[in-house]
mmCIF file of C-alpha atoms and ligand atoms in Angstrom:
data_model
loop_
_atom_site.group_PDB
_atom_site.id
_atom_site.type_symbol
_atom_site.label_atom_id
_atom_site.label_comp_id
_atom_site.label_asym_id
_atom_site.label_seq_id
_atom_site.Cartn_x
_atom_site.Cartn_y
_atom_site.Cartn_z
ATOM 1 C CA MET A 1 77.006 -85.689 63.227
ATOM 2 C CA ARG A 2 77.448 -84.417 66.874
ATOM 3 C CA VAL A 3 75.232 -86.012 69.395
ATOM 4 C CA LEU A 4 74.831 -84.456 72.778
ATOM 5 C CA SER A 5 72.527 -84.816 75.787
ATOM 6 C CA GLY A 6 72.514 -84.468 79.597
ATOM 7 C CA ILE A 7 70.719 -85.674 82.690
ATOM 8 C CA GLN A 8 70.304 -83.990 86.070
ATOM 9 C CA PRO A 9 72.097 -86.014 88.737
ATOM 10 C CA THR A 10 69.318 -85.738 91.202
ATOM 11 C CA GLY A 11 67.918 -88.992 92.506
ATOM 12 C CA ASN A 12 68.138 -92.212 90.609
ATOM 13 C CA LEU A 13 68.082 -93.054 86.947
ATOM 14 C CA HIS A 14 64.568 -94.308 86.419
ATOM 15 C CA LEU A 15 62.687 -96.161 83.677
ATOM 16 C CA GLY A 16 61.405 -92.951 82.150
ATOM 17 C CA ASN A 17 64.873 -91.543 81.709
ATOM 18 C CA TYR A 18 66.056 -94.929 80.339
ATOM 19 C CA LEU A 19 63.201 -95.463 77.771
ATOM 20 C CA GLY A 20 62.812 -91.774 76.966
ATOM 21 C CA ALA A 21 66.526 -90.863 76.589
ATOM 22 C CA ILE A 22 69.364 -93.051 77.743
ATOM 23 C CA ARG A 23 68.515 -96.145 75.641
ATOM 24 C CA ASN A 24 68.680 -93.788 72.603
ATOM 25 C CA TRP A 25 71.985 -92.366 73.761
ATOM 26 C CA VAL A 26 73.455 -95.917 73.813
ATOM 27 C CA LYS A 27 72.011 -96.734 70.439
ATOM 28 C CA MET A 28 73.314 -93.627 68.845
ATOM 29 C CA GLN A 29 76.693 -94.209 70.470
ATOM 30 C CA ASP A 30 76.869 -97.769 69.182
ATOM 31 C CA GLU A 31 75.778 -96.800 65.677
ATOM 32 C CA MET A 32 78.139 -93.948 65.429
ATOM 33 C CA ALA A 33 79.934 -93.500 62.087
ATOM 34 C CA SER A 34 83.673 -92.575 62.241
ATOM 35 C CA GLY A 35 84.107 -88.821 62.338
ATOM 36 C CA SER A 36 80.972 -88.451 64.431
ATOM 37 C CA GLN A 37 81.041 -87.827 68.273
ATOM 38 C CA CYS A 38 78.745 -88.269 71.201
ATOM 39 C CA PHE A 39 78.864 -85.972 74.364
ATOM 40 C CA PHE A 40 76.866 -87.056 77.353
ATOM 41 C CA PHE A 41 76.982 -85.225 80.513
ATOM 42 C CA LEU A 42 75.693 -84.870 84.128
ATOM 43 C CA ALA A 43 73.889 -81.529 84.403
ATOM 44 C CA ASP A 44 75.207 -80.855 87.940
ATOM 45 C CA MET A 45 75.237 -77.070 87.436
ATOM 46 C CA HIS A 46 71.461 -77.427 86.700
ATOM 47 C CA SER A 47 71.056 -79.424 89.786
ATOM 48 C CA ILE A 48 71.637 -76.385 92.040
ATOM 49 C CA THR A 49 68.010 -75.475 91.284
ATOM 50 C CA VAL A 50 67.138 -78.312 93.717
ATOM 51 C CA HIS A 51 68.484 -77.900 97.282
ATOM 52 C CA GLU A 52 70.771 -80.790 98.277
ATOM 53 C CA GLU A 53 73.380 -81.348 100.991
ATOM 54 C CA ARG A 54 77.034 -81.033 99.759
ATOM 55 C CA ALA A 55 77.881 -84.779 100.443
ATOM 56 C CA GLN A 56 74.550 -85.984 98.758
ATOM 57 C CA ARG A 57 75.304 -83.922 95.548
ATOM 58 C CA LEU A 58 78.839 -85.266 95.354
ATOM 59 C CA LYS A 59 77.429 -88.811 95.729
ATOM 60 C CA ASN A 60 74.652 -88.143 93.163
ATOM 61 C CA VAL A 61 77.134 -87.095 90.454
ATOM 62 C CA ARG A 62 79.247 -90.174 90.870
ATOM 63 C CA GLU A 63 76.265 -92.533 91.115
ATOM 64 C CA MET A 64 74.656 -91.085 88.000
ATOM 65 C CA ALA A 65 77.827 -91.494 86.205
ATOM 66 C CA ALA A 66 77.977 -95.150 87.252
ATOM 67 C CA ALA A 67 74.383 -95.593 86.244
ATOM 68 C CA LEU A 68 75.003 -94.277 82.749
ATOM 69 C CA ILE A 69 77.972 -96.505 82.263
ATOM 70 C CA ALA A 70 75.971 -99.575 83.553
ATOM 71 C CA ALA A 71 73.239 -98.608 81.111
ATOM 72 C CA GLY A 72 75.656 -98.854 78.219
ATOM 73 C CA ILE A 73 77.561 -95.478 77.800
ATOM 74 C CA ASP A 74 81.085 -96.314 77.060
ATOM 75 C CA PRO A 75 83.499 -93.573 78.238
ATOM 76 C CA ASP A 76 86.061 -94.705 75.692
ATOM 77 C CA ARG A 77 83.703 -94.088 72.799
ATOM 78 C CA SER A 78 81.556 -91.223 74.106
ATOM 79 C CA VAL A 79 82.785 -88.141 75.924
ATOM 80 C CA LEU A 80 81.242 -88.429 79.468
ATOM 81 C CA PHE A 81 81.666 -85.701 81.918
ATOM 82 C CA ASN A 82 80.057 -83.422 84.534
ATOM 83 C CA GLN A 83 79.196 -79.836 83.611
ATOM 84 C CA ALA A 84 80.795 -78.219 86.614
ATOM 85 C CA ARG A 85 84.250 -79.435 85.395
ATOM 86 C CA VAL A 86 83.806 -77.573 82.120
ATOM 87 C CA PRO A 87 83.424 -73.890 83.054
ATOM 88 C CA ALA A 88 82.622 -72.992 79.365
ATOM 89 C CA HIS A 89 79.036 -74.015 80.018
ATOM 90 C CA ALA A 90 78.573 -71.325 82.658
ATOM 91 C CA GLU A 91 80.541 -68.796 80.551
ATOM 92 C CA LEU A 92 78.474 -69.203 77.424
ATOM 93 C CA ALA A 93 75.222 -69.298 79.417
ATOM 94 C CA TRP A 94 76.120 -65.874 80.754
ATOM 95 C CA LEU A 95 76.705 -64.522 77.154
ATOM 96 C CA LEU A 96 73.409 -66.091 76.039
ATOM 97 C CA ASN A 97 71.576 -64.297 78.860
ATOM 98 C CA GLY A 98 72.121 -61.187 76.820
ATOM 99 C CA THR A 99 70.236 -62.812 73.889
ATOM 100 C CA ALA A 100 67.406 -64.789 75.610
ATOM 101 C CA ARG A 101 64.250 -62.901 76.194
ATOM 102 C CA ILE A 102 62.296 -62.833 79.437
ATOM 103 C CA GLY A 103 59.083 -63.424 77.414
ATOM 104 C CA TRP A 104 60.632 -66.639 75.963
ATOM 105 C CA LEU A 105 61.497 -67.957 79.436
ATOM 106 C CA ASN A 106 58.140 -67.027 80.764
ATOM 107 C CA ARG A 107 56.569 -69.467 78.318
ATOM 108 C CA MET A 108 58.583 -72.453 79.602
ATOM 109 C CA THR A 109 56.197 -74.991 80.952
ATOM 110 C CA GLN A 110 58.771 -76.730 83.004
ATOM 111 C CA PHE A 111 59.487 -73.523 84.906
ATOM 112 C CA LYS A 112 55.751 -73.107 85.560
ATOM 113 C CA ASP A 113 55.437 -76.718 86.714
ATOM 114 C CA LYS A 114 58.476 -76.652 88.930
ATOM 115 C CA ALA A 115 57.919 -73.198 90.435
ATOM 116 C CA GLY A 116 54.258 -74.038 91.114
ATOM 117 C CA LYS A 117 52.050 -71.425 92.685
ATOM 118 C CA ASN A 118 54.905 -69.577 94.457
ATOM 119 C CA ARG A 119 56.663 -68.154 91.347
ATOM 120 C CA GLU A 120 58.128 -65.147 93.392
ATOM 121 C CA GLY A 121 59.810 -67.607 95.650
ATOM 122 C CA ALA A 122 61.371 -69.693 92.935
ATOM 123 C CA SER A 123 65.200 -69.241 92.370
ATOM 124 C CA VAL A 124 66.555 -67.121 89.453
ATOM 125 C CA GLY A 125 68.447 -70.343 88.585
ATOM 126 C CA LEU A 126 65.281 -72.182 87.951
ATOM 127 C CA PHE A 127 64.078 -69.412 85.665
ATOM 128 C CA VAL A 128 67.255 -69.058 83.563
ATOM 129 C CA TYR A 129 67.811 -72.858 83.667
ATOM 130 C CA PRO A 130 66.878 -73.156 79.904
ATOM 131 C CA VAL A 131 69.630 -70.651 78.981
ATOM 132 C CA LEU A 132 72.280 -72.938 80.567
ATOM 133 C CA GLN A 133 70.720 -75.795 78.722
ATOM 134 C CA ALA A 134 70.941 -73.874 75.422
ATOM 135 C CA ALA A 135 74.650 -73.239 76.166
ATOM 136 C CA ASP A 136 75.190 -77.002 76.799
ATOM 137 C CA VAL A 137 73.958 -77.718 73.342
ATOM 138 C CA LEU A 138 75.329 -74.836 71.318
ATOM 139 C CA LEU A 139 78.806 -74.987 72.896
ATOM 140 C CA TYR A 140 79.483 -78.320 71.064
ATOM 141 C CA GLN A 141 77.682 -77.466 67.742
ATOM 142 C CA ALA A 142 75.421 -80.456 68.477
ATOM 143 C CA THR A 143 73.367 -81.596 65.499
ATOM 144 C CA HIS A 144 71.244 -84.246 67.295
ATOM 145 C CA VAL A 145 69.914 -84.100 70.903
ATOM 146 C CA PRO A 146 68.289 -87.386 72.082
ATOM 147 C CA VAL A 147 65.667 -86.499 74.786
ATOM 148 C CA GLY A 148 62.308 -87.215 76.119
ATOM 149 C CA GLU A 149 59.173 -85.284 75.095
ATOM 150 C CA ASP A 150 59.458 -82.912 78.139
ATOM 151 C CA GLN A 151 62.678 -81.355 76.807
ATOM 152 C CA LYS A 152 61.171 -80.479 73.355
ATOM 153 C CA GLN A 153 60.313 -76.942 74.364
ATOM 154 C CA HIS A 154 63.821 -76.307 75.813
ATOM 155 C CA LEU A 155 65.323 -77.380 72.485
ATOM 156 C CA GLU A 156 63.011 -75.100 70.577
ATOM 157 C CA LEU A 157 64.182 -72.248 72.743
ATOM 158 C CA THR A 158 67.773 -73.319 72.111
ATOM 159 C CA ARG A 159 67.177 -72.888 68.358
ATOM 160 C CA ASP A 160 65.479 -69.448 68.975
ATOM 161 C CA ILE A 161 68.563 -68.337 71.036
ATOM 162 C CA ALA A 162 70.991 -69.612 68.430
ATOM 163 C CA ILE A 163 69.098 -67.866 65.527
ATOM 164 C CA LYS A 164 68.814 -64.582 67.445
ATOM 165 C CA PHE A 165 72.566 -64.627 68.498
ATOM 166 C CA ASN A 166 73.730 -65.444 64.956
ATOM 167 C CA THR A 167 71.472 -62.638 63.514
ATOM 168 C CA ASP A 168 72.203 -59.953 66.106
ATOM 169 C CA PHE A 169 75.964 -60.370 65.834
ATOM 170 C CA GLY A 170 75.994 -61.177 62.091
ATOM 171 C CA VAL A 171 77.839 -64.405 62.549
ATOM 172 C CA ASP A 172 77.269 -68.067 61.536
ATOM 173 C CA LEU A 173 78.471 -69.433 64.933
ATOM 174 C CA PHE A 174 75.761 -71.727 66.289
ATOM 175 C CA THR A 175 74.437 -74.913 64.715
ATOM 176 C CA LEU A 176 70.771 -75.443 65.012
ATOM 177 C CA PRO A 177 70.219 -78.755 66.873
ATOM 178 C CA GLU A 178 67.519 -81.351 66.096
ATOM 179 C CA PRO A 179 65.787 -83.050 69.018
ATOM 180 C CA ILE A 180 65.619 -86.856 68.712
ATOM 181 C CA ILE A 181 62.526 -87.969 70.526
ATOM 182 C CA PRO A 182 61.437 -91.615 70.525
ATOM 183 C CA LYS A 183 57.977 -92.190 69.091
ATOM 184 C CA GLU A 184 56.565 -94.814 71.516
ATOM 185 C CA THR A 185 58.403 -93.932 74.804
ATOM 186 C CA ALA A 186 58.588 -90.126 74.582
ATOM 187 C CA ARG A 187 56.642 -89.859 77.887
ATOM 188 C CA ILE A 188 56.587 -92.700 80.318
ATOM 189 C CA MET A 189 53.939 -92.125 82.999
ATOM 190 C CA SER A 190 53.909 -92.542 86.792
ATOM 191 C CA LEU A 191 52.880 -95.941 88.001
ATOM 192 C CA ARG A 192 50.508 -94.276 90.419
ATOM 193 C CA ASP A 193 48.926 -91.710 88.203
ATOM 194 C CA GLY A 194 48.484 -92.143 84.436
ATOM 195 C CA SER A 195 48.261 -88.364 83.884
ATOM 196 C CA ALA A 196 51.705 -87.446 85.449
ATOM 197 C CA LYS A 197 54.978 -88.234 83.928
ATOM 198 C CA MET A 198 57.374 -90.727 85.733
ATOM 199 C CA SER A 199 59.801 -88.325 87.507
ATOM 200 C CA LYS A 200 62.696 -88.276 89.975
ATOM 201 C CA SER A 201 60.969 -85.461 91.895
ATOM 202 C CA ASP A 202 57.768 -87.487 92.616
ATOM 203 C CA PRO A 203 57.687 -87.839 96.473
ATOM 204 C CA SER A 204 56.400 -91.400 96.032
ATOM 205 C CA ASP A 205 59.035 -93.954 95.097
ATOM 206 C CA MET A 206 56.274 -96.278 94.106
ATOM 207 C CA SER A 207 55.587 -94.006 91.132
ATOM 208 C CA ARG A 208 58.769 -95.003 89.328
ATOM 209 C CA ILE A 209 61.075 -97.959 88.689
ATOM 210 C CA ASN A 210 64.624 -97.025 89.406
ATOM 211 C CA LEU A 211 67.299 -98.853 87.506
ATOM 212 C CA THR A 212 68.858 -99.511 90.913
ATOM 213 C CA ASP A 213 65.725 -101.257 92.341
ATOM 214 C CA ASP A 214 66.184 -104.906 93.309
ATOM 215 C CA ASP A 215 64.114 -107.776 91.777
ATOM 216 C CA ASP A 216 61.486 -107.834 94.658
ATOM 217 C CA THR A 217 61.090 -103.938 94.630
ATOM 218 C CA ILE A 218 60.471 -104.063 90.843
ATOM 219 C CA ALA A 219 57.943 -106.873 91.123
ATOM 220 C CA SER A 220 56.161 -105.156 93.927
ATOM 221 C CA LYS A 221 55.995 -101.763 92.203
ATOM 222 C CA VAL A 222 54.481 -103.484 89.163
ATOM 223 C CA ARG A 223 52.045 -105.433 91.217
ATOM 224 C CA LYS A 224 50.918 -102.308 93.049
ATOM 225 C CA ALA A 225 50.852 -100.078 89.954
ATOM 226 C CA LYS A 226 47.614 -98.325 89.369
ATOM 227 C CA SER A 227 45.523 -100.036 86.680
ATOM 228 C CA ASP A 228 41.853 -100.548 86.113
ATOM 229 C CA ALA A 229 39.315 -103.467 86.592
ATOM 230 C CA ASP A 230 38.596 -103.952 82.832
ATOM 231 C CA VAL A 231 40.004 -106.692 80.698
ATOM 232 C CA LEU A 232 42.531 -105.944 77.975
ATOM 233 C CA PRO A 233 41.086 -105.244 74.451
ATOM 234 C CA GLU A 234 42.325 -106.757 71.150
ATOM 235 C CA THR A 235 44.051 -103.536 70.068
ATOM 236 C CA TYR A 236 46.048 -100.740 71.583
ATOM 237 C CA ALA A 237 43.868 -98.097 70.151
ATOM 238 C CA ASP A 238 40.973 -99.295 72.304
ATOM 239 C CA LEU A 239 43.072 -98.297 75.487
ATOM 240 C CA ALA A 240 42.727 -94.523 74.430
ATOM 241 C CA GLU A 241 40.710 -93.625 77.557
ATOM 242 C CA ARG A 242 42.694 -95.814 79.981
ATOM 243 C CA PRO A 243 46.032 -93.990 80.620
ATOM 244 C CA GLU A 244 47.321 -96.257 83.336
ATOM 245 C CA ALA A 245 46.644 -99.460 81.142
ATOM 246 C CA LYS A 246 48.115 -97.711 78.179
ATOM 247 C CA ASN A 247 51.269 -96.917 80.136
ATOM 248 C CA LEU A 248 51.805 -100.471 81.317
ATOM 249 C CA VAL A 249 51.244 -101.876 77.772
ATOM 250 C CA GLY A 250 53.654 -99.197 76.423
ATOM 251 C CA ILE A 251 56.317 -100.139 78.954
ATOM 252 C CA PHE A 252 55.858 -103.838 78.126
ATOM 253 C CA SER A 253 56.229 -103.121 74.509
ATOM 254 C CA ALA A 254 59.258 -100.891 74.927
ATOM 255 C CA MET A 255 61.050 -103.604 77.013
ATOM 256 C CA THR A 256 60.327 -106.505 74.697
ATOM 257 C CA GLY A 257 60.302 -105.006 71.281
ATOM 258 C CA GLU A 258 56.881 -106.560 70.711
ATOM 259 C CA SER A 259 54.241 -104.162 69.298
ATOM 260 C CA THR A 260 51.640 -102.721 71.645
ATOM 261 C CA ASP A 261 48.907 -104.433 69.460
ATOM 262 C CA ALA A 262 50.637 -107.812 69.788
ATOM 263 C CA ILE A 263 50.678 -107.401 73.618
ATOM 264 C CA CYS A 264 46.977 -106.429 73.723
ATOM 265 C CA ALA A 265 46.181 -109.386 71.446
ATOM 266 C CA ARG A 266 48.166 -111.692 73.718
ATOM 267 C CA PHE A 267 46.375 -110.639 76.900
ATOM 268 C CA ALA A 268 42.972 -109.881 75.245
ATOM 269 C CA GLY A 269 40.133 -110.810 77.497
ATOM 270 C CA GLN A 270 42.274 -111.099 80.639
ATOM 271 C CA GLY A 271 42.700 -108.503 83.303
ATOM 272 C CA PHE A 272 45.828 -106.882 84.819
ATOM 273 C CA GLY A 273 46.239 -109.853 87.176
ATOM 274 C CA ALA A 274 47.627 -111.655 84.064
ATOM 275 C CA LEU A 275 49.649 -108.918 82.488
ATOM 276 C CA LYS A 276 51.380 -107.509 85.641
ATOM 277 C CA PRO A 277 53.303 -110.662 86.584
ATOM 278 C CA ALA A 278 54.466 -111.047 82.994
ATOM 279 C CA LEU A 279 55.536 -107.426 82.854
ATOM 280 C CA ALA A 280 57.335 -107.692 86.204
ATOM 281 C CA ASP A 281 59.296 -110.669 84.885
ATOM 282 C CA VAL A 282 60.355 -108.759 81.828
ATOM 283 C CA LEU A 283 61.584 -105.768 83.808
ATOM 284 C CA VAL A 284 63.306 -107.813 86.418
ATOM 285 C CA GLU A 285 65.228 -109.862 83.808
ATOM 286 C CA SER A 286 66.174 -106.797 81.608
ATOM 287 C CA LEU A 287 67.131 -104.392 84.397
ATOM 288 C CA ARG A 288 69.138 -106.977 86.507
ATOM 289 C CA PRO A 289 72.335 -106.780 84.354
ATOM 290 C CA ILE A 290 72.268 -102.944 84.465
ATOM 291 C CA ARG A 291 71.831 -103.028 88.246
ATOM 292 C CA GLN A 292 74.633 -105.568 88.689
ATOM 293 C CA ARG A 293 77.041 -103.434 86.666
ATOM 294 C CA PHE A 294 75.945 -100.341 88.589
ATOM 295 C CA GLU A 295 76.562 -102.022 91.982
ATOM 296 C CA ALA A 296 80.046 -103.064 90.879
ATOM 297 C CA LEU A 297 80.949 -99.531 89.807
ATOM 298 C CA LYS A 298 79.099 -97.152 92.217
ATOM 299 C CA ASN A 299 81.546 -97.051 95.101
ATOM 300 C CA ASP A 300 84.658 -96.814 92.932
ATOM 301 C CA ASP A 301 85.065 -93.033 93.452
ATOM 302 C CA VAL A 302 88.590 -93.105 92.189
ATOM 303 C CA ALA A 303 87.661 -94.744 88.791
ATOM 304 C CA LEU A 304 84.498 -92.639 88.281
ATOM 305 C CA ASP A 305 86.318 -89.336 89.010
ATOM 306 C CA ALA A 306 89.170 -90.355 86.530
ATOM 307 C CA ILE A 307 86.507 -91.049 83.879
ATOM 308 C CA LEU A 308 84.662 -87.774 84.508
ATOM 309 C CA GLN A 309 87.920 -85.757 84.542
ATOM 310 C CA LYS A 310 89.171 -87.318 81.314
ATOM 311 C CA GLY A 311 85.758 -86.621 79.700
ATOM 312 C CA ALA A 312 85.876 -82.969 81.015
ATOM 313 C CA ALA A 313 89.269 -82.415 79.459
ATOM 314 C CA LYS A 314 88.002 -83.685 76.111
ATOM 315 C CA ALA A 315 84.816 -81.612 76.409
ATOM 316 C CA SER A 316 86.683 -78.415 77.302
ATOM 317 C CA ALA A 317 88.877 -78.754 74.218
ATOM 318 C CA ALA A 318 85.917 -79.370 71.964
ATOM 319 C CA ALA A 319 84.025 -76.411 73.451
ATOM 320 C CA GLU A 320 86.844 -73.948 73.182
ATOM 321 C CA PRO A 321 86.468 -72.788 69.595
ATOM 322 C CA THR A 322 82.729 -72.025 69.962
ATOM 323 C CA LEU A 323 83.333 -70.180 73.314
ATOM 324 C CA ARG A 324 86.092 -68.148 71.717
ATOM 325 C CA GLY A 325 83.846 -67.382 68.833
ATOM 326 C CA ALA A 326 81.054 -66.206 71.146
ATOM 327 C CA TYR A 327 83.280 -63.872 73.096
ATOM 328 C CA ASP A 328 84.730 -62.530 69.841
ATOM 329 C CA ALA A 329 81.257 -62.029 68.297
ATOM 330 C CA VAL A 330 79.981 -59.981 71.280
ATOM 331 C CA GLY A 331 83.192 -57.962 71.275
ATOM 332 C CA LEU A 332 84.667 -59.073 74.652
ATOM 333 C CA MET A 333 88.437 -59.760 75.159
ATOM 334 C CA ARG A 334 89.419 -62.675 77.264
HETATM 335 P P1 TYM B 401 66.185 -84.897 83.213
HETATM 336 O O1 TYM B 401 67.365 -85.154 84.069
HETATM 337 O O2 TYM B 401 64.906 -84.532 83.827
HETATM 338 O O3 TYM B 401 65.857 -86.203 82.350
HETATM 339 C C1 TYM B 401 66.905 -86.844 81.606
HETATM 340 C C2 TYM B 401 66.271 -87.327 80.308
HETATM 341 O O4 TYM B 401 65.211 -88.262 80.528
HETATM 342 C C3 TYM B 401 63.997 -87.841 79.865
HETATM 343 N N1 TYM B 401 62.813 -88.234 80.712
HETATM 344 C C4 TYM B 401 61.819 -88.908 80.313
HETATM 345 N N2 TYM B 401 61.523 -89.504 79.003
HETATM 346 C C5 TYM B 401 60.368 -90.123 78.935
HETATM 347 N N3 TYM B 401 59.377 -90.256 79.958
HETATM 348 C C6 TYM B 401 59.709 -89.719 81.208
HETATM 349 N N4 TYM B 401 58.868 -89.945 82.208
HETATM 350 C C7 TYM B 401 60.972 -89.035 81.389
HETATM 351 N N5 TYM B 401 61.491 -88.357 82.387
HETATM 352 C C8 TYM B 401 62.686 -87.849 82.000
HETATM 353 C C9 TYM B 401 64.120 -86.292 79.685
HETATM 354 O O5 TYM B 401 63.315 -85.881 78.630
HETATM 355 C C10 TYM B 401 65.630 -86.251 79.441
HETATM 356 O O6 TYM B 401 65.948 -86.456 78.096
HETATM 357 N N6 TYM B 401 67.108 -80.326 81.439
HETATM 358 C C11 TYM B 401 67.401 -81.761 81.321
HETATM 359 C C12 TYM B 401 68.927 -82.057 81.395
HETATM 360 C C13 TYM B 401 69.724 -81.207 80.460
HETATM 361 C C14 TYM B 401 69.854 -81.445 78.958
HETATM 362 C C15 TYM B 401 70.820 -80.433 78.563
HETATM 363 C C16 TYM B 401 69.273 -82.329 78.092
HETATM 364 C C17 TYM B 401 70.534 -80.199 80.697
HETATM 365 N N7 TYM B 401 71.118 -79.711 79.632
HETATM 366 C C18 TYM B 401 71.096 -80.306 77.162
HETATM 367 C C19 TYM B 401 69.695 -82.225 76.783
HETATM 368 C C20 TYM B 401 70.571 -81.241 76.328
HETATM 369 C C21 TYM B 401 66.742 -82.520 82.323
HETATM 370 O O7 TYM B 401 66.473 -82.066 83.473
HETATM 371 O O8 TYM B 401 66.525 -83.902 82.124
#
């Protein structure tokens, strides 16, 4: 089993990233059988699709590394690195550009969402972003890729690219990866709008809970989260038409391990004035230790760089046979 996943180091690690992906990364790392390996990386090469000042980008990469370690990624057990330190990602992405089809990329909903109405003004990098993502996965022969729901389409494309490459060049080079998407927390929604996912790029910081937020900020974001004036029903199924309420109950359940039905039953007949303070307490208590570990690590540039460098060396070595195989299959000498 080869587990691999990545996160863009733009902005903070938020509750959507944590419940949708990172918590599963840690679980898979902790349950890893011997002979299996986990690779987790900061998709800093992907992050160039968002404009950022140099100093800010450097800071973002280190801070996201600190946040992942604080959330439970252990660099001694998992290979933790940043993509830019492993040039094999960019090299394989270029080779795969010969295989991926424009029609396939045109169907990517994330590109449509991010490019918005001004498609002509979007960067080429944003358009070919999923090809680099395919390279990230295929380079390591990953079998399992733990991600949130929004990455499902990119992984389907990864499989299509792998199949076409293997077929076109008559090789059995790339392994087809399986996405691992959590059932209940595949899509955590914004605290301000139950129809939009919680996201780093939402201009309102009130829409998300960052793993770096202090206790008061968390409590205030939960208190001000959009909800509705109705009372909670006996069962979760009765929340079907109430997206904000559903999201808050879902987060509550994900944080405590209690079922969504049990939470509804506990608060049935009461409004969000009762549920919100309890949810705030749960979030504050569970996120505090992560934040404390993050605070202790985030300014230690020397230690963080050493971890990422060491991870990059291991990743480069693991990527080399596949990269060599890809050049060879295409008929390019290096
Ligand atoms: P990114 O940085 O947007 O998000 C990192 C992970 O968090 C998940 N996620 C969510 N899950 C549930 N609810 C949400 N509101 C939510 N928001 C984010 C994402 O699904 C993701 O798993 N393209 C990727 C990074 C990437 C990658 C890869 C992932 C680059 N190469 C190769 C896997 C394999 C991205 O931008 O994720």
